[in-house]
mmCIF file of C-alpha atoms in Angstrom:
data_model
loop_
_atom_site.group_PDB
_atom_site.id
_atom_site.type_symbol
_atom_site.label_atom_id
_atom_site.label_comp_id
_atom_site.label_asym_id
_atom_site.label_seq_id
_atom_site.Cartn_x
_atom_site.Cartn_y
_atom_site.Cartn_z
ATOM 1 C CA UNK G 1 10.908 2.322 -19.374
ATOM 2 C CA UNK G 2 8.026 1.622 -17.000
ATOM 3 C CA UNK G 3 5.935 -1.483 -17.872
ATOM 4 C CA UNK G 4 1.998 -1.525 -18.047
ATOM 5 C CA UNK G 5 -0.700 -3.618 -18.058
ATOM 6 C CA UNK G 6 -1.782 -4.606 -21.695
ATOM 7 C CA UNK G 7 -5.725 -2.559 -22.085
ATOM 8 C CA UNK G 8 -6.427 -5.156 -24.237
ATOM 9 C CA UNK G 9 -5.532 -8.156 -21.985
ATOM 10 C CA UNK G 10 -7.247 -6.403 -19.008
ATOM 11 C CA UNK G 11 -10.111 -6.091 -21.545
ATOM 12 C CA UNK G 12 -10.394 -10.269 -21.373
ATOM 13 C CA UNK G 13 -10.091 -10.307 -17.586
ATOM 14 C CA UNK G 14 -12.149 -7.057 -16.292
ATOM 15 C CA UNK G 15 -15.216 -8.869 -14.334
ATOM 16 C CA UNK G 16 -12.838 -11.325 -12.485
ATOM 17 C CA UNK G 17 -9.642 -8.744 -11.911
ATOM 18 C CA UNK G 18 -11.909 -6.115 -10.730
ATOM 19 C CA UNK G 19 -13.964 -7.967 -8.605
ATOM 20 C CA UNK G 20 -10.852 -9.108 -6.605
ATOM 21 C CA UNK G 21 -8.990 -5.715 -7.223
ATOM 22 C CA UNK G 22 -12.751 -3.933 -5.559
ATOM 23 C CA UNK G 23 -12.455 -7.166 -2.406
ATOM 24 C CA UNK G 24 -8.505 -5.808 -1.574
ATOM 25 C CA UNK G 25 -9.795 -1.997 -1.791
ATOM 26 C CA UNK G 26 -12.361 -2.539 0.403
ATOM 27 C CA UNK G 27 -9.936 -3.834 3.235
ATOM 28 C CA UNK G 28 -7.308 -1.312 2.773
ATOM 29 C CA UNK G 29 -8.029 2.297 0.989
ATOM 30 C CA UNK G 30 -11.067 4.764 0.939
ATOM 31 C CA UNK G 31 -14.006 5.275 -1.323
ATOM 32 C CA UNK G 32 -12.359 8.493 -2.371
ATOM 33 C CA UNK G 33 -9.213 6.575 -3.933
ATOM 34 C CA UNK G 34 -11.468 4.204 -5.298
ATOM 35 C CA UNK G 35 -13.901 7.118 -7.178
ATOM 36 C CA UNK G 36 -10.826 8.766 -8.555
ATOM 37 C CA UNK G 37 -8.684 5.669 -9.389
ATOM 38 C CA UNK G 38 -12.059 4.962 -11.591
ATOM 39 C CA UNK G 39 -12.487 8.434 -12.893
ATOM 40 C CA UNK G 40 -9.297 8.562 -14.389
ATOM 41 C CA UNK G 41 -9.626 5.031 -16.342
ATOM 42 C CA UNK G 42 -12.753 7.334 -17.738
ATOM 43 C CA UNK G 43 -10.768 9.688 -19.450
ATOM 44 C CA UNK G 44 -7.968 7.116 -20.597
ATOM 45 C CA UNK G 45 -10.668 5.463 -22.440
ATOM 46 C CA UNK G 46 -11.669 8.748 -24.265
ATOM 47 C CA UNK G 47 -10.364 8.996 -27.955
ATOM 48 C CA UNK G 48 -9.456 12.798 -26.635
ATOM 49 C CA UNK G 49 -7.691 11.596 -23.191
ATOM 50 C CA UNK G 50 -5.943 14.713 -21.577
ATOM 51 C CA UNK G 51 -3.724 11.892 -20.135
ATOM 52 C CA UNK G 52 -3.185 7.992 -20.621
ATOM 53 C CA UNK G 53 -3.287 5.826 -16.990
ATOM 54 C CA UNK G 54 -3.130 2.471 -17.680
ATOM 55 C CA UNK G 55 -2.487 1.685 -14.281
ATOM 56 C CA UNK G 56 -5.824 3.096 -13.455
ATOM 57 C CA UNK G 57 -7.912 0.752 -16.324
ATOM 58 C CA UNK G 58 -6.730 -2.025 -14.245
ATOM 59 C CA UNK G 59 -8.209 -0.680 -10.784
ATOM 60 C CA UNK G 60 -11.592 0.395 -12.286
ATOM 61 C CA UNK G 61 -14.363 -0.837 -10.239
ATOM 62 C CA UNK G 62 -17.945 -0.919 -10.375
ATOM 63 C CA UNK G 63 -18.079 0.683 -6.604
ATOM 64 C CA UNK G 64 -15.200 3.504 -8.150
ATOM 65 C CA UNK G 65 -18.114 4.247 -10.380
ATOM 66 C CA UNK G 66 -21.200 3.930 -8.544
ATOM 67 C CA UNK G 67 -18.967 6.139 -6.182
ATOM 68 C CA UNK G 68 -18.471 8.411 -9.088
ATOM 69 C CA UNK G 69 -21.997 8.942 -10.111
ATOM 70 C CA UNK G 70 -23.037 9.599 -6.956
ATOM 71 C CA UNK G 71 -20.770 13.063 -6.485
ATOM 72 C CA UNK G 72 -21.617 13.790 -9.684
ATOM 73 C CA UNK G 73 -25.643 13.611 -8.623
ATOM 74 C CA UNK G 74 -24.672 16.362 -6.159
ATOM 75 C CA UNK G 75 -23.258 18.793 -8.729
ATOM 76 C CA UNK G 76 -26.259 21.653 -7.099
ATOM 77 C CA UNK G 77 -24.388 21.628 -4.119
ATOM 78 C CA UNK G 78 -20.930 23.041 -5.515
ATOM 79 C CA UNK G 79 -23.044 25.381 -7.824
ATOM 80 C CA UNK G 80 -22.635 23.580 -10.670
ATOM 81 C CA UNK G 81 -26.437 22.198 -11.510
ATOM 82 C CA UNK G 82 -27.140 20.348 -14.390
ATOM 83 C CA UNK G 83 -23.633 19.488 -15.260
ATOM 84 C CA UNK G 84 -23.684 15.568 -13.391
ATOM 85 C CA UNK G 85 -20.145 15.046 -15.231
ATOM 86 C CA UNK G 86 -18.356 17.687 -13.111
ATOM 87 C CA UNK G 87 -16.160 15.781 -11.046
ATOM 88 C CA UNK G 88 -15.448 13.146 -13.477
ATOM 89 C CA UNK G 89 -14.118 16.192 -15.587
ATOM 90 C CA UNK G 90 -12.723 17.875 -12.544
ATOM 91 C CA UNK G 91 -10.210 14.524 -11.677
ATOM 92 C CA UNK G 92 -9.587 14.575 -15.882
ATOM 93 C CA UNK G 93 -8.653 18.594 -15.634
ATOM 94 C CA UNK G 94 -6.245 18.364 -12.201
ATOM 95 C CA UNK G 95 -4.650 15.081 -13.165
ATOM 96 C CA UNK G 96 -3.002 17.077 -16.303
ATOM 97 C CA UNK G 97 -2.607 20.077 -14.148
ATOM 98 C CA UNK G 98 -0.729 18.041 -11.849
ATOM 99 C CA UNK G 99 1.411 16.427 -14.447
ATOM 100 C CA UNK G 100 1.554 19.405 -16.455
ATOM 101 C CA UNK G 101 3.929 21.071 -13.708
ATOM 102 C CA UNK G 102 5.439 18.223 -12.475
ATOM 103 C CA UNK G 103 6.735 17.983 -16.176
ATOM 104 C CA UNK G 104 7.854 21.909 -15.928
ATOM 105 C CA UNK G 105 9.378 21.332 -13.014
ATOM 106 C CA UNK G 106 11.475 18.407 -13.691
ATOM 107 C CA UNK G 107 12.791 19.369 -16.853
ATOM 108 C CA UNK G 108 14.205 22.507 -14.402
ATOM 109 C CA UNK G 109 16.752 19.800 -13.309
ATOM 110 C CA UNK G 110 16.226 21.956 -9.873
ATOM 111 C CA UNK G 111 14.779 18.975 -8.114
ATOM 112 C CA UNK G 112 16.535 15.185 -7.353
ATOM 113 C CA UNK G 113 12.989 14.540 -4.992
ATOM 114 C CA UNK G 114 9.530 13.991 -5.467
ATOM 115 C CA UNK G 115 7.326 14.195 -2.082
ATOM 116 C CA UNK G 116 3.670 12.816 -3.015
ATOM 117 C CA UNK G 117 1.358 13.427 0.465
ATOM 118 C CA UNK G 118 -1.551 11.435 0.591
ATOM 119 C CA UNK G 119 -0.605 10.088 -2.111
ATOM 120 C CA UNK G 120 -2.965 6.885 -2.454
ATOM 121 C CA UNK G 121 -2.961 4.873 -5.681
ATOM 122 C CA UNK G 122 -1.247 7.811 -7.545
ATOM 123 C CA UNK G 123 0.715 6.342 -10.459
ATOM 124 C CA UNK G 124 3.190 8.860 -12.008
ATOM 125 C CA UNK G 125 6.318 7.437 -10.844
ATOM 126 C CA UNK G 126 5.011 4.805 -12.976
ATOM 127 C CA UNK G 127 3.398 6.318 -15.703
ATOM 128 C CA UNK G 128 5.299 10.114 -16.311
ATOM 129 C CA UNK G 129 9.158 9.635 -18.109
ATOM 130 C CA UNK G 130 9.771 12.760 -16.143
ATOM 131 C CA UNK G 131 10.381 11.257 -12.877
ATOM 132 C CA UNK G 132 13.369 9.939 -14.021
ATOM 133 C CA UNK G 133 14.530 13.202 -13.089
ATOM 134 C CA UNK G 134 13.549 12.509 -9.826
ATOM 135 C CA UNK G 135 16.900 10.600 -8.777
ATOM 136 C CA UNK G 136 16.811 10.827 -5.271
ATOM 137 C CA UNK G 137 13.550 9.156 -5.375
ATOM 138 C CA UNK G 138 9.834 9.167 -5.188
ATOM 139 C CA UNK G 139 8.564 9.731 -1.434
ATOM 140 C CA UNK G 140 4.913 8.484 -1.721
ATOM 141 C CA UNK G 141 3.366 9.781 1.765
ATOM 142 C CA UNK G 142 0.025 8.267 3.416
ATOM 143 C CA UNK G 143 -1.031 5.636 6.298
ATOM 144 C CA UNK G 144 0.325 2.119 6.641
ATOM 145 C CA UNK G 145 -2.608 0.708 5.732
ATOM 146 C CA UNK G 146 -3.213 2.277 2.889
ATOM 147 C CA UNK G 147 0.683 1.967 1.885
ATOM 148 C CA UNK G 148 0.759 -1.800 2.444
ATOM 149 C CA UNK G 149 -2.385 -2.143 0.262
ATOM 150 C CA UNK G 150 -1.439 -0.261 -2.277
ATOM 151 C CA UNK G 151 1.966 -2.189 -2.562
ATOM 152 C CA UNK G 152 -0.396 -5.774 -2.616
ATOM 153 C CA UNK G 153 -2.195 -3.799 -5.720
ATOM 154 C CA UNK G 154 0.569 -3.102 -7.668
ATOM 155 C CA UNK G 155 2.093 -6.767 -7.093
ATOM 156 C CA UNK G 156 -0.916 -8.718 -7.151
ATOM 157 C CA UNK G 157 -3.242 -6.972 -9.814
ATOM 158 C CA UNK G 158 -0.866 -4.294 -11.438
ATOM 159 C CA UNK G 159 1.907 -6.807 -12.613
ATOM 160 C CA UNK G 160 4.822 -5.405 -10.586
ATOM 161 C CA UNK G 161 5.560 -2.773 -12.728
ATOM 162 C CA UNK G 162 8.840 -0.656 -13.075
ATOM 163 C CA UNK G 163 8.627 3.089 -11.345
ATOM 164 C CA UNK G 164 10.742 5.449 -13.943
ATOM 165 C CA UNK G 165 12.605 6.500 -10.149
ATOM 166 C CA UNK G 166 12.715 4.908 -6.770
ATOM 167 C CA UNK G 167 9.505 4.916 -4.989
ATOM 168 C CA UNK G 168 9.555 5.068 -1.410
ATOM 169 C CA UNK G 169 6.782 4.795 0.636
ATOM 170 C CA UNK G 170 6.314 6.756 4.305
ATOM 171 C CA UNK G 171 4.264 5.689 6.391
ATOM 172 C CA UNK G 172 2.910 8.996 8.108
ATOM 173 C CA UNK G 173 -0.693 9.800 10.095
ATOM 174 C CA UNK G 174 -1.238 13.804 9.209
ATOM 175 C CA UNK G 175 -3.972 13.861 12.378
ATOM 176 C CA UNK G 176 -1.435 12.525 14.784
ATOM 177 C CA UNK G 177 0.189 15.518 16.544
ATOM 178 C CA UNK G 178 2.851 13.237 17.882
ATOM 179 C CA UNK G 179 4.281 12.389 14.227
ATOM 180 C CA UNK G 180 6.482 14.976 12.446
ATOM 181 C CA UNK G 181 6.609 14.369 8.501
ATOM 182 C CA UNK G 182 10.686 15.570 8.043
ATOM 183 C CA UNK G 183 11.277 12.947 10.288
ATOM 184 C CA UNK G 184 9.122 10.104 8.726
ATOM 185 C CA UNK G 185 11.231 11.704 5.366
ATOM 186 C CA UNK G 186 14.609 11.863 6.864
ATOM 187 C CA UNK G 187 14.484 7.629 7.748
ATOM 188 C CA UNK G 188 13.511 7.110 4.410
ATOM 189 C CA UNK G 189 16.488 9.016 3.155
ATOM 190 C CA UNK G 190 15.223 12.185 2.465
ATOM 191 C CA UNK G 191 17.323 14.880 1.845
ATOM 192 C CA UNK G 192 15.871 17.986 3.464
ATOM 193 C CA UNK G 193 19.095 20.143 2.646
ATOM 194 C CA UNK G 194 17.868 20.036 -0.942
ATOM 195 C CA UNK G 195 14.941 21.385 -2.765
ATOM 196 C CA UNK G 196 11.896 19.127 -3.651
ATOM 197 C CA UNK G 197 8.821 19.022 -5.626
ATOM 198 C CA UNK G 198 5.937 18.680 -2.681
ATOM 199 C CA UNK G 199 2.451 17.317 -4.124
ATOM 200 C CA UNK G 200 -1.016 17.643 -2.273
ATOM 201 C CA UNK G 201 -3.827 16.310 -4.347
ATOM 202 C CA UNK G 202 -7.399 15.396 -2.651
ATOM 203 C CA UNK G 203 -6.023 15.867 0.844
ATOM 204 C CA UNK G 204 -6.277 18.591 2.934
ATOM 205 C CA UNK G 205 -10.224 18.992 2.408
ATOM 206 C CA UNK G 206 -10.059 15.815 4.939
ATOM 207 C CA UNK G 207 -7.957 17.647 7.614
ATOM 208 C CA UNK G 208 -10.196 20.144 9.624
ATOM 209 C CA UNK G 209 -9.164 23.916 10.073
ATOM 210 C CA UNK G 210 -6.097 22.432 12.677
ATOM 211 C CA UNK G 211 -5.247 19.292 10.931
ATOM 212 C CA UNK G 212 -4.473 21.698 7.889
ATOM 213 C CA UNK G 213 -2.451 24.299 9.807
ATOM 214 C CA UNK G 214 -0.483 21.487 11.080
ATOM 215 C CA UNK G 215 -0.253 19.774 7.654
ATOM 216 C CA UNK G 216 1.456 23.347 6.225
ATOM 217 C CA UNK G 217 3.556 23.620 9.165
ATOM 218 C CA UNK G 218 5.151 19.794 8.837
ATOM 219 C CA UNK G 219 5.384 20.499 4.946
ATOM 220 C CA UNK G 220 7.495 23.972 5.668
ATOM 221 C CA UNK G 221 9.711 21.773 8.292
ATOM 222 C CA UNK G 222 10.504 19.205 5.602
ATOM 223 C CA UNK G 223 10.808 21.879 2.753
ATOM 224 C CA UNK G 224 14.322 23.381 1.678
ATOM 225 C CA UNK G 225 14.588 26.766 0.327
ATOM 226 C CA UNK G 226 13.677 27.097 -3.475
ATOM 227 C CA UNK G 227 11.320 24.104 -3.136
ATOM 228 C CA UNK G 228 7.947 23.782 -4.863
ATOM 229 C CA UNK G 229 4.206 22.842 -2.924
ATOM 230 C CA UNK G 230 1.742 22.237 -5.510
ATOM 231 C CA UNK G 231 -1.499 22.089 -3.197
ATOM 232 C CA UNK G 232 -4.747 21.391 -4.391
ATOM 233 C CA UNK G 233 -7.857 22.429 -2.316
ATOM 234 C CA UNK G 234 -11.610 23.304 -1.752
ATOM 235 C CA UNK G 235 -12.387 26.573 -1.276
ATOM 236 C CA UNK G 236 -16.176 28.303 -0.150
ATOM 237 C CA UNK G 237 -18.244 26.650 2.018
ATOM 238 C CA UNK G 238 -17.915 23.340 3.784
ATOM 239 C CA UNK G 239 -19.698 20.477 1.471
ATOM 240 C CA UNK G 240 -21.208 17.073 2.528
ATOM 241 C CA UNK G 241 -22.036 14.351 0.095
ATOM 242 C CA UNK G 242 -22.406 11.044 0.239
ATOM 243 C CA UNK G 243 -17.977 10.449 0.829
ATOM 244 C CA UNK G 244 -18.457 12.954 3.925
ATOM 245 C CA UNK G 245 -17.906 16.335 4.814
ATOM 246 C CA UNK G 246 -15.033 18.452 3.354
ATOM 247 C CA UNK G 247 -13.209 21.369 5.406
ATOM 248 C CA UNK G 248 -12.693 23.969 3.067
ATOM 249 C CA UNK G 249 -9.634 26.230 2.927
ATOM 250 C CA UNK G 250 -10.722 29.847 1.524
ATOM 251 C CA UNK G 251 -7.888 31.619 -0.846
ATOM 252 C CA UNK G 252 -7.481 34.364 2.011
ATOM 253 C CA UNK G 253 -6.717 31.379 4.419
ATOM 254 C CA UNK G 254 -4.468 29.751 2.485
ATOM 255 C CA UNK G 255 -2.550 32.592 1.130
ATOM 256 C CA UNK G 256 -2.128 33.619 4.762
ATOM 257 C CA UNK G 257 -1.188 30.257 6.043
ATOM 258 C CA UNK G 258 1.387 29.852 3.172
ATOM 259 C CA UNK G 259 3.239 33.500 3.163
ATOM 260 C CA UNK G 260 3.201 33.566 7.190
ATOM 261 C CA UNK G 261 4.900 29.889 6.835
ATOM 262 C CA UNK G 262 7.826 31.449 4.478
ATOM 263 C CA UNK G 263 6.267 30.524 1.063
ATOM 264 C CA UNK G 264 6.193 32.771 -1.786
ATOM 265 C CA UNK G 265 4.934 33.899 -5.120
ATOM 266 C CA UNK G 266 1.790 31.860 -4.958
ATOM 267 C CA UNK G 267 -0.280 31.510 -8.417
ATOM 268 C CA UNK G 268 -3.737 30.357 -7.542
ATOM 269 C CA UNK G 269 -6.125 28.505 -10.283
ATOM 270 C CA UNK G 270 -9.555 27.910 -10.347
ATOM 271 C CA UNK G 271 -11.536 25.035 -12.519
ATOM 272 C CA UNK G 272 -12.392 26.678 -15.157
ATOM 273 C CA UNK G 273 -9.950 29.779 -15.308
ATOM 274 C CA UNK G 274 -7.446 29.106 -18.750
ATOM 275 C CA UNK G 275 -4.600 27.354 -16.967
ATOM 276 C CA UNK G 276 -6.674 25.037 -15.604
ATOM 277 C CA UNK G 277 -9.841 24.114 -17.777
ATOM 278 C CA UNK G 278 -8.330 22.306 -20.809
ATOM 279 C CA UNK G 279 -11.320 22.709 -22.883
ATOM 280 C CA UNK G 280 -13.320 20.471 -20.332
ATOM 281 C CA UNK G 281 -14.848 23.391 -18.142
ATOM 282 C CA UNK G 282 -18.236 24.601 -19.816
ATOM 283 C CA UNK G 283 -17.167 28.375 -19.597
ATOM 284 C CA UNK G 284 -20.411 29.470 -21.856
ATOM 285 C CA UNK G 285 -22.490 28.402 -18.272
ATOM 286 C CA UNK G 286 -20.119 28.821 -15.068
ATOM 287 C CA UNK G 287 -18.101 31.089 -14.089
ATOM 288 C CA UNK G 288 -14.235 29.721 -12.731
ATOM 289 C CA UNK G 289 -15.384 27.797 -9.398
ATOM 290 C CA UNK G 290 -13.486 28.115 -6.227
ATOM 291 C CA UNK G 291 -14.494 25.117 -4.621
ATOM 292 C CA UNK G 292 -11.791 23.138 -6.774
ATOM 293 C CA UNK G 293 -8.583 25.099 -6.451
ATOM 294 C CA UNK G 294 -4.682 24.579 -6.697
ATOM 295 C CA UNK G 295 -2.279 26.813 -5.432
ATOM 296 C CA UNK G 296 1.914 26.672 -6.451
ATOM 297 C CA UNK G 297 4.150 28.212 -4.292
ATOM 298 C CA UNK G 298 8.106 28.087 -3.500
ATOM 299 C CA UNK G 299 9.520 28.313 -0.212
ATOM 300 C CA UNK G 300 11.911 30.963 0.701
#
């Protein structure tokens, strides 16, 4: 079994662990990572937690949640005024999507890899039994710099723990037209003769209209028939807050991009629609909101 930090020992050590854990951030990852690496210590501290992240307790920082309030003081521009804890429920609601079908799809016992894309300080290899399904490993997907930090986290502040399947970490630019992901894959022995589980969570929003056609057309590359993208996105109009601007990616785009790239029977979900709400969406006052989308799909 994976190990975890003890809450109650982090509990004793939170001003001096954080502060250190908020120096090393600062010198290797983004505020984004920070924000949501906060957001969802929120919601393992509620008695009703829609997940538990352990992991995430210990990288709570008090920039992750001056970060944090800050998007939520912008909730007007994503048409969702008056509700400031929006995003905070929005990282709650698509961190149990996420692991909601990553759960579905490895008790399939279709897929022997995991393929996380930008994947930051994600922690399910270390936190979800179901990975152990994963036996040809966990391919965790972002820039060196971020990779190298995030493996001086775990060590140094995270206590080393135990993935529940091989974690491999690929170093990969997605802006750099001169890098091909199923290549970065292939040297760390990736199989791309067998299906896979692909994750995108928080990424292509940071892309730009090419960066994302690229990003789909390196993804279909590196994907074998009968695999799964699970691709999370912002769709209406381009946003700016305080973290930058976001590219959107309208559902016409992407269901265009996706079926003219060979992927099929795409489900779509919006925050708030019943698959992906879990009683955190206020449905009496909003209606489902586009700009925080996923969309499933398996490649033919």
């Amino acid at each position: 079994a994976a190990q975890v930090p003890s809450t109650t020992a982090h509990a004793a050590a939170t001003n001096e662990s954080n502060e250190s854990v908020a120096v090393s951030f600062g010198s290797f990852t983004n505020d984004s990572a920070m924000m949501v690496a906060y957001e969802r210590a929120l919601e393992t501290w509620r008695p009703d937690a829609l997940f538990q992240d352990p992991f995430a307790i210990a990288m709570a920082t008090d920039k992750g949640k001056m970060l944090s309030e800050t998007v939520c003081e912008r909730c007007g521009k994503v048409g969702l005024a008056g509700w400031p804890e929006f995003h905070q429920m929005w990282t709650a609601v698509r961190t149990k999507f996420i692991d909601q079908r990553v759960a579905e799809l490895a008790a399939t016992d279709s897929f022997t890899q995991f393929v996380n894309l930008g994947a930051g300080l994600d922690t399910r290899a270390y936190r979800l039994q179901c990975f152990l399904a994963f036996r040809g490993g966990c391919f965790e997907v972002d820039m060196e710099v971020v990779n190298n930090g995030k493996r001086r986290i775990f060590a140094e502040f995270l206590g080393a723990p135990t993935p529940y399947c091989r974690v491999r970490p690929v170093s990969l630019d997605f802006l750099d037209a001169g890098t091909e992901l199923r290549s970065k894959l292939r040297e760390a022995t990736f199989d791309d003769s067998k299906p896979a589980v692909f994750l995108s969570e928080g990424l292509v929003m940071y892309l730009g209209a090419e960066g994302q056609a690229k990003f789909i057309s390196d993804v279909t590359a590196a994907a074998a028939r009968g695999s799964v993208l699970v691709l999370q996105f912002l769709g209406g109009s381009d946003v700016e807050t305080d973290l930058g601007s976001f590219n959107m990616l309208s559902v016409d785009k992407a269901e265009r991009l996706l079926t003219d790239a060979g992927w099929a029977q795409l489900e779509f979900s919006r925050f708030g629609d019943e698959r992906l709400n879990f009683g955190r969406f206020p449905t009496q006052r909003f209606e489902p909101t586009p700009y925080f989308s996923f969309v499933v799909c398996v490649k033919t």
